[in-house]
Coordinates of C-alpha atoms and ligand atoms in Angstrom, one line a residue:
M1 CA 86.1 -27.5 98.0
K2 CA 88.5 -25.1 99.6
A3 CA 92.3 -24.7 99.1
A4 CA 94.7 -25.1 102.0
I5 CA 98.4 -24.4 102.5
T6 CA 100.1 -27.7 103.2
A7 CA 103.8 -26.6 103.3
T8 CA 105.7 -23.4 103.6
A9 CA 109.3 -22.4 102.8
N10 CA 111.5 -19.4 102.3
F11 CA 115.0 -18.5 101.0
L12 CA 117.0 -15.5 102.1
P13 CA 120.5 -14.9 100.6
A14 CA 123.3 -15.0 103.2
D15 CA 124.8 -11.6 102.4
I16 CA 123.7 -8.7 104.7
L17 CA 123.5 -5.1 103.7
S18 CA 123.1 -3.2 107.0
N19 CA 122.1 0.4 107.6
H20 CA 125.7 1.0 108.6
D21 CA 126.9 -0.3 105.2
L22 CA 124.4 2.1 103.6
E23 CA 125.8 5.0 105.7
L24 CA 129.1 4.5 103.8
M25 CA 127.4 4.6 100.4
L26 CA 124.7 7.3 100.9
E27 CA 123.8 10.4 102.9
T28 CA 121.7 8.6 105.4
N29 CA 122.0 7.1 108.9
D30 CA 120.9 4.2 110.9
E31 CA 118.7 6.3 113.2
W32 CA 116.7 7.8 110.3
I33 CA 116.2 4.5 108.6
R34 CA 115.1 2.7 111.8
S35 CA 112.8 5.4 113.0
R36 CA 111.1 6.1 109.6
T37 CA 110.9 2.5 108.4
G38 CA 111.8 0.0 111.1
I39 CA 114.5 -1.6 108.8
G40 CA 117.9 -2.6 110.3
E41 CA 119.3 -4.7 107.5
R42 CA 118.4 -6.5 104.3
R43 CA 119.7 -9.5 102.4
I44 CA 121.4 -9.2 99.0
L45 CA 121.9 -12.0 96.4
K46 CA 125.4 -11.0 95.4
D47 CA 126.3 -13.7 92.9
P48 CA 125.6 -12.1 89.5
A49 CA 124.9 -15.5 88.0
K50 CA 121.9 -16.0 90.3
A51 CA 118.6 -14.3 90.2
T52 CA 114.9 -14.7 91.1
S53 CA 114.6 -18.2 89.7
F54 CA 117.4 -19.4 91.8
M55 CA 115.8 -18.2 95.0
C56 CA 112.3 -19.5 94.0
G57 CA 113.9 -22.8 93.0
E58 CA 115.4 -23.2 96.5
V59 CA 112.0 -22.5 98.0
A60 CA 110.4 -25.0 95.6
R61 CA 112.9 -27.7 96.5
Q62 CA 112.2 -27.2 100.2
L63 CA 108.4 -27.5 99.6
L64 CA 108.8 -30.8 97.9
E65 CA 111.0 -32.1 100.7
K66 CA 108.8 -30.9 103.5
R67 CA 105.7 -32.4 101.9
Q68 CA 107.6 -35.5 100.8
I69 CA 106.4 -35.5 97.3
A70 CA 108.0 -35.7 93.9
A71 CA 108.4 -32.7 91.5
T72 CA 106.4 -34.7 89.0
D73 CA 103.4 -34.5 91.4
I74 CA 103.1 -30.7 90.9
D75 CA 100.3 -29.6 88.6
L76 CA 100.9 -25.9 88.4
I77 CA 103.6 -23.4 89.4
I78 CA 102.8 -19.7 89.8
V79 CA 105.6 -17.3 90.4
A80 CA 104.8 -13.8 91.6
T81 CA 107.6 -11.4 90.8
M82 CA 108.4 -8.0 89.3
T83 CA 112.1 -8.9 88.8
P84 CA 111.9 -12.0 86.6
D85 CA 115.3 -13.4 85.5
M86 CA 114.4 -12.0 82.0
L87 CA 111.2 -10.8 80.2
F88 CA 110.7 -14.3 78.8
P89 CA 110.7 -17.2 79.3
S90 CA 108.8 -16.8 82.6
T91 CA 110.6 -17.4 85.9
A92 CA 108.0 -20.0 86.6
C93 CA 109.2 -22.1 83.6
L94 CA 112.8 -21.7 84.9
V95 CA 111.7 -23.0 88.3
Q96 CA 109.9 -25.9 86.6
S97 CA 113.2 -26.8 84.9
I98 CA 115.3 -26.4 88.1
I99 CA 113.1 -28.9 90.1
G100 CA 112.1 -31.1 87.1
A101 CA 108.3 -30.6 87.5
T102 CA 107.7 -32.0 84.1
N103 CA 103.9 -32.5 84.6
A104 CA 103.3 -28.9 85.6
W105 CA 102.2 -25.9 83.6
A106 CA 103.8 -22.7 84.8
F107 CA 103.4 -18.9 84.6
D108 CA 104.4 -15.6 86.2
L109 CA 102.1 -13.1 87.7
N110 CA 103.1 -9.5 88.3
A111 CA 101.3 -7.5 91.0
A112 CA 104.5 -6.1 92.6
C113 CA 104.2 -6.2 96.4
S114 CA 100.7 -7.7 96.2
G115 CA 101.9 -10.4 93.8
F116 CA 101.8 -13.2 96.3
L117 CA 98.3 -12.5 97.4
Y118 CA 97.1 -12.2 93.8
A119 CA 98.9 -15.6 93.0
L120 CA 97.5 -17.3 96.1
N121 CA 94.0 -16.3 95.2
T122 CA 94.5 -17.4 91.6
A123 CA 95.9 -20.7 92.7
A124 CA 93.0 -21.2 95.1
R125 CA 90.5 -21.0 92.3
F126 CA 92.3 -23.8 90.4
I127 CA 92.1 -26.0 93.5
E128 CA 88.5 -25.1 94.3
S129 CA 87.4 -25.9 90.8
G130 CA 88.9 -29.4 91.0
A131 CA 91.1 -28.7 88.0
Q132 CA 94.4 -28.9 89.9
K133 CA 95.5 -30.8 93.1
K134 CA 99.0 -29.5 93.9
V135 CA 99.9 -26.0 93.1
M136 CA 103.2 -24.2 94.1
V137 CA 102.7 -20.5 94.8
L138 CA 106.0 -18.8 94.9
G139 CA 106.9 -15.1 95.5
G140 CA 110.3 -13.7 95.0
D141 CA 112.3 -10.7 94.0
K142 CA 115.9 -9.8 93.4
M143 CA 115.2 -6.1 94.3
S144 CA 118.9 -5.3 94.3
S145 CA 118.8 -5.7 90.5
V146 CA 116.5 -2.7 90.1
I147 CA 117.8 -0.4 92.9
D148 CA 119.9 2.7 92.3
Y149 CA 122.3 2.6 95.3
T150 CA 122.9 6.3 95.0
D151 CA 119.2 7.1 95.6
R152 CA 118.6 7.1 99.4
S153 CA 114.8 7.3 99.0
T154 CA 114.6 3.7 97.6
A155 CA 118.0 2.1 98.3
I156 CA 117.3 1.8 102.1
L157 CA 113.9 0.1 101.6
F158 CA 114.4 -3.1 99.6
G159 CA 116.1 -6.5 99.9
D160 CA 116.2 -9.8 98.1
G161 CA 114.3 -12.9 99.1
A162 CA 111.7 -15.5 98.2
G163 CA 109.1 -17.6 99.8
G164 CA 106.3 -20.0 98.8
V165 CA 103.6 -22.4 99.7
L166 CA 102.1 -25.6 98.5
L167 CA 98.4 -25.4 98.0
E168 CA 96.2 -28.5 98.0
P169 CA 92.5 -29.4 98.5
A170 CA 91.5 -28.7 102.2
Q171 CA 90.5 -31.6 104.4
D172 CA 87.0 -30.0 104.7
D173 CA 85.3 -26.7 103.8
S174 CA 85.9 -25.0 107.1
F175 CA 89.7 -24.9 106.6
G176 CA 91.9 -23.2 104.1
I177 CA 91.5 -20.0 102.1
L178 CA 88.1 -18.8 103.2
D179 CA 88.0 -15.3 101.7
A180 CA 89.9 -12.9 99.5
R181 CA 89.4 -9.3 98.5
L182 CA 91.8 -7.9 95.9
Y183 CA 91.9 -4.5 94.4
S184 CA 93.8 -2.4 91.7
D185 CA 93.9 1.3 91.0
G186 CA 96.0 2.1 88.0
T187 CA 94.7 5.6 87.7
N188 CA 96.2 6.8 91.0
G189 CA 99.1 4.3 91.1
K190 CA 100.6 4.2 87.7
D191 CA 103.0 7.2 88.1
R192 CA 103.8 6.8 91.8
L193 CA 105.8 3.5 92.0
L194 CA 107.3 2.3 88.8
M195 CA 110.3 1.4 86.6
T196 CA 109.9 2.9 83.2
G197 CA 112.8 1.3 81.3
G198 CA 113.1 -2.1 79.8
G199 CA 109.6 -2.7 78.7
S200 CA 108.0 -2.2 75.2
L201 CA 107.5 1.5 75.8
H202 CA 111.1 2.3 76.6
P203 CA 113.3 -0.6 75.6
A204 CA 116.9 -0.4 76.7
T205 CA 118.9 2.2 74.9
H206 CA 122.0 4.3 75.9
E207 CA 119.5 7.1 76.7
T208 CA 117.3 4.9 79.0
I209 CA 120.5 3.9 80.9
D210 CA 121.8 7.5 81.1
K211 CA 118.4 8.6 82.5
K212 CA 118.4 5.7 85.1
M213 CA 115.2 4.4 83.8
H214 CA 116.1 0.8 84.7
Y215 CA 115.7 1.6 88.4
I216 CA 112.7 1.9 90.7
Y217 CA 111.2 5.3 91.2
Q218 CA 108.8 6.0 94.1
D219 CA 106.8 8.9 95.4
G220 CA 107.3 7.7 98.9
R221 CA 105.0 10.0 100.7
Q222 CA 102.0 9.4 98.4
V223 CA 102.6 5.6 98.4
F224 CA 102.8 5.7 102.2
K225 CA 99.5 7.4 102.5
A226 CA 97.8 5.1 100.0
A227 CA 99.3 2.0 101.7
V228 CA 98.1 3.0 105.2
T229 CA 94.6 3.6 104.1
S230 CA 94.2 0.7 101.7
M231 CA 95.7 -1.9 103.9
A232 CA 93.7 -0.9 107.0
D233 CA 90.5 -0.7 104.9
V234 CA 90.9 -4.1 103.3
A235 CA 91.9 -5.7 106.6
T236 CA 88.8 -4.4 108.4
E237 CA 86.7 -5.4 105.4
I238 CA 88.0 -9.0 105.7
M239 CA 87.1 -8.9 109.4
S240 CA 83.6 -7.7 108.9
R241 CA 82.8 -10.0 106.0
N242 CA 83.9 -13.0 108.1
N243 CA 82.5 -11.9 111.4
L244 CA 86.0 -11.8 112.9
R245 CA 86.5 -9.8 116.1
S246 CA 90.0 -8.6 116.8
E247 CA 90.4 -11.2 119.5
D248 CA 89.5 -14.0 117.0
I249 CA 92.6 -13.2 114.9
D250 CA 95.7 -15.3 115.7
Y251 CA 98.1 -13.5 113.3
L252 CA 98.0 -10.6 111.0
V253 CA 100.7 -11.1 108.3
P254 CA 101.0 -7.7 106.6
H255 CA 103.2 -6.8 103.7
Q256 CA 106.6 -5.7 105.0
A257 CA 107.4 -2.3 103.6
N258 CA 107.5 0.0 106.6
Q259 CA 107.0 -0.7 110.3
R260 CA 104.8 2.4 110.6
I261 CA 102.4 1.0 107.9
I262 CA 102.4 -2.4 109.6
D263 CA 101.6 -0.8 113.0
A264 CA 98.8 1.4 111.5
T265 CA 97.1 -1.7 110.0
G266 CA 97.2 -3.6 113.3
E267 CA 95.9 -0.6 115.2
R268 CA 92.9 -0.1 112.8
M269 CA 92.1 -3.8 113.3
G270 CA 92.3 -3.4 117.1
I271 CA 94.6 -6.4 117.5
D272 CA 97.3 -6.9 120.0
P273 CA 100.7 -5.9 118.6
S274 CA 102.0 -9.4 119.6
K275 CA 99.7 -10.8 116.9
V276 CA 101.1 -8.6 114.2
F277 CA 103.9 -10.4 112.5
S278 CA 106.9 -8.3 111.5
N279 CA 110.4 -9.2 110.2
V280 CA 111.0 -5.9 108.3
V281 CA 113.9 -5.1 110.7
R282 CA 115.8 -8.1 109.2
Y283 CA 114.9 -8.2 105.5
G284 CA 113.4 -4.8 104.5
N285 CA 110.8 -5.0 101.7
T286 CA 111.3 -8.1 99.6
T287 CA 108.3 -7.2 97.5
A288 CA 106.5 -10.5 96.3
G289 CA 108.6 -12.5 98.8
T290 CA 107.5 -10.8 102.0
I291 CA 104.3 -12.5 102.9
P292 CA 105.4 -16.1 102.1
I293 CA 108.7 -15.4 103.9
C294 CA 106.7 -14.4 107.0
L295 CA 104.4 -17.4 106.7
A296 CA 107.4 -19.8 106.6
E297 CA 108.9 -18.1 109.7
L298 CA 105.6 -18.4 111.6
D299 CA 105.4 -22.0 110.5
E300 CA 109.0 -22.7 111.6
Q301 CA 108.2 -21.2 115.0
K302 CA 105.3 -23.6 115.3
K303 CA 102.8 -20.8 115.6
L304 CA 100.4 -21.9 112.9
H305 CA 98.2 -24.3 114.8
R306 CA 95.1 -26.0 113.4
G307 CA 92.2 -23.6 113.4
A308 CA 94.3 -20.5 113.7
N309 CA 92.8 -17.4 112.0
I310 CA 95.4 -15.8 109.8
V311 CA 94.8 -12.5 107.9
L312 CA 97.2 -11.6 105.1
V313 CA 97.2 -8.0 103.7
S314 CA 99.4 -6.2 101.1
F315 CA 99.8 -3.0 99.2
G316 CA 102.1 -2.3 96.2
A317 CA 102.8 -0.8 92.8
G318 CA 99.9 -0.6 90.4
Y319 CA 98.4 0.3 92.8
T320 CA 97.5 -3.2 93.9
W321 CA 96.3 -4.3 97.3
G322 CA 94.3 -6.9 99.0
G323 CA 93.5 -9.2 101.9
I324 CA 93.1 -12.9 102.4
Y325 CA 91.6 -14.8 105.3
I326 CA 92.9 -18.3 106.1
K327 CA 91.8 -20.8 108.7
W328 CA 94.9 -22.9 109.1
Q329 CA 94.6 -26.6 108.5
Ligands
LIG401 O1 105.6 -1.9 99.2 C1 104.9 -0.8 98.8 C2 105.8 0.2 98.4 N1 106.5 1.1 99.3 C3 106.0 1.6 100.4 O2 105.0 1.3 101.0 C4 106.9 2.7 101.0 C5 106.0 3.9 101.3 N2 106.8 5.0 101.8 C6 107.5 5.0 102.9 O3 107.7 4.1 103.5 C7 108.1 6.4 103.3 O4 107.5 7.4 102.6 C8 109.6 6.5 103.1 C9 110.3 5.6 104.1 C10 110.0 6.1 101.7 C11 110.1 7.9 103.4 O5 109.7 8.3 104.7 P1 108.9 9.7 105.0 O6 108.7 9.7 106.5 O7 107.8 9.7 104.1 O8 110.1 10.7 104.6 P2 110.0 11.8 103.5 O9 110.1 11.3 102.2 O10 108.8 12.7 103.8 O11 111.3 12.6 103.9 C12 111.5 13.3 105.1 C13 112.9 13.9 105.1 C14 113.3 14.7 103.9 O12 114.1 15.8 104.3 P3 113.5 17.2 104.5 O13 112.8 17.6 103.1 O14 112.4 17.1 105.6 O15 114.6 18.1 104.8 C15 114.1 13.7 103.1 O16 115.0 14.4 102.2 O17 113.9 12.8 105.2 C16 114.8 13.0 104.1 N3 115.2 11.6 103.7 C17 116.2 10.9 104.3 N4 117.1 11.2 105.2 C18 118.0 10.3 105.5 C19 114.6 10.8 102.8 N5 115.3 9.6 102.7 C20 116.3 9.7 103.6 C21 117.2 8.7 104.0 N6 118.1 9.1 105.0 N7 117.3 7.5 103.4

């Protein structure tokens, strides 16, 4: 049995933080940000009383509505996030409570920007085994909660948002999630993209706050290089494992961190730029939210027809990266 996506949804907060807004806060400019990243603006969840569970809860509600099912029909909720509302309970349990999915079990999964692909692959195994029939796979991050808005090397990149899918048994074995390759490299990744404070190694103290340890740190150049190579490698691996020629692919949905990384991945796969989905100009990098946000936009635009070959690829902190091949049902 294969697992297929039967509904998609996303939630983007209404408030916009544009490059011009950032020009007033930092020594940066719209031209630099656009040419180096492709980003024009990002969304920010301004209400301090709302966090990742709120955005994921909005996505979950939409999924139920679109599929016309009750919250009590859901067997499992997986939330991919690196900005949970709190360390515990999990954001997945908070979402369960928001929608009233009383029959579900729920857990969080953290693989940073690759979180959604890790979660989708995990969820697919529960469907394929027959253990679960309806799984919500959500990805969301309130990145504004971990960004130092005086640091131009990270502040320009990230935005808030969430997306998600409902996963169910496919109608037959030729549809759904047909292949997945997921990787990690803690040795090379652990010091290059991280937030050191707030965990069990450096719990919050006055010192961790003074040293800005509760914000993201990134060695942008090294992460860029690793992202370009890894995303292109895993994308071509997915193609050759599944005998997919470039013309067979209907959409590449890459993680949205930087337009230059997105373009490089599409070029290595030899696919037409019109088939490479990108919304980084509007939302920046929403971490675990990016890929399901893209899928929901493609779905909304009626571009996901039956039989479409979709390749998802991501790269993020850890390092973590991977690719998933879906034949749309
Ligand atoms: O989701 C996975 C995680 N993240 C990523 O995939 C992001 C990977 N990295 C990147 O996207 C890019 O490395 C960045 C966008 C972060 C940086 O772009 P870059 O082309 O690698 O720039 P750079 O860091 O090499 O900096 C080039 C110059 C430097 O000035 P000098 O030394 O050449 O005088 C920086 O100080 O640009 C300067 N700079 C800026 N200037 C204006 C760095 N940030 C900014 C800024 N505005 N925001």
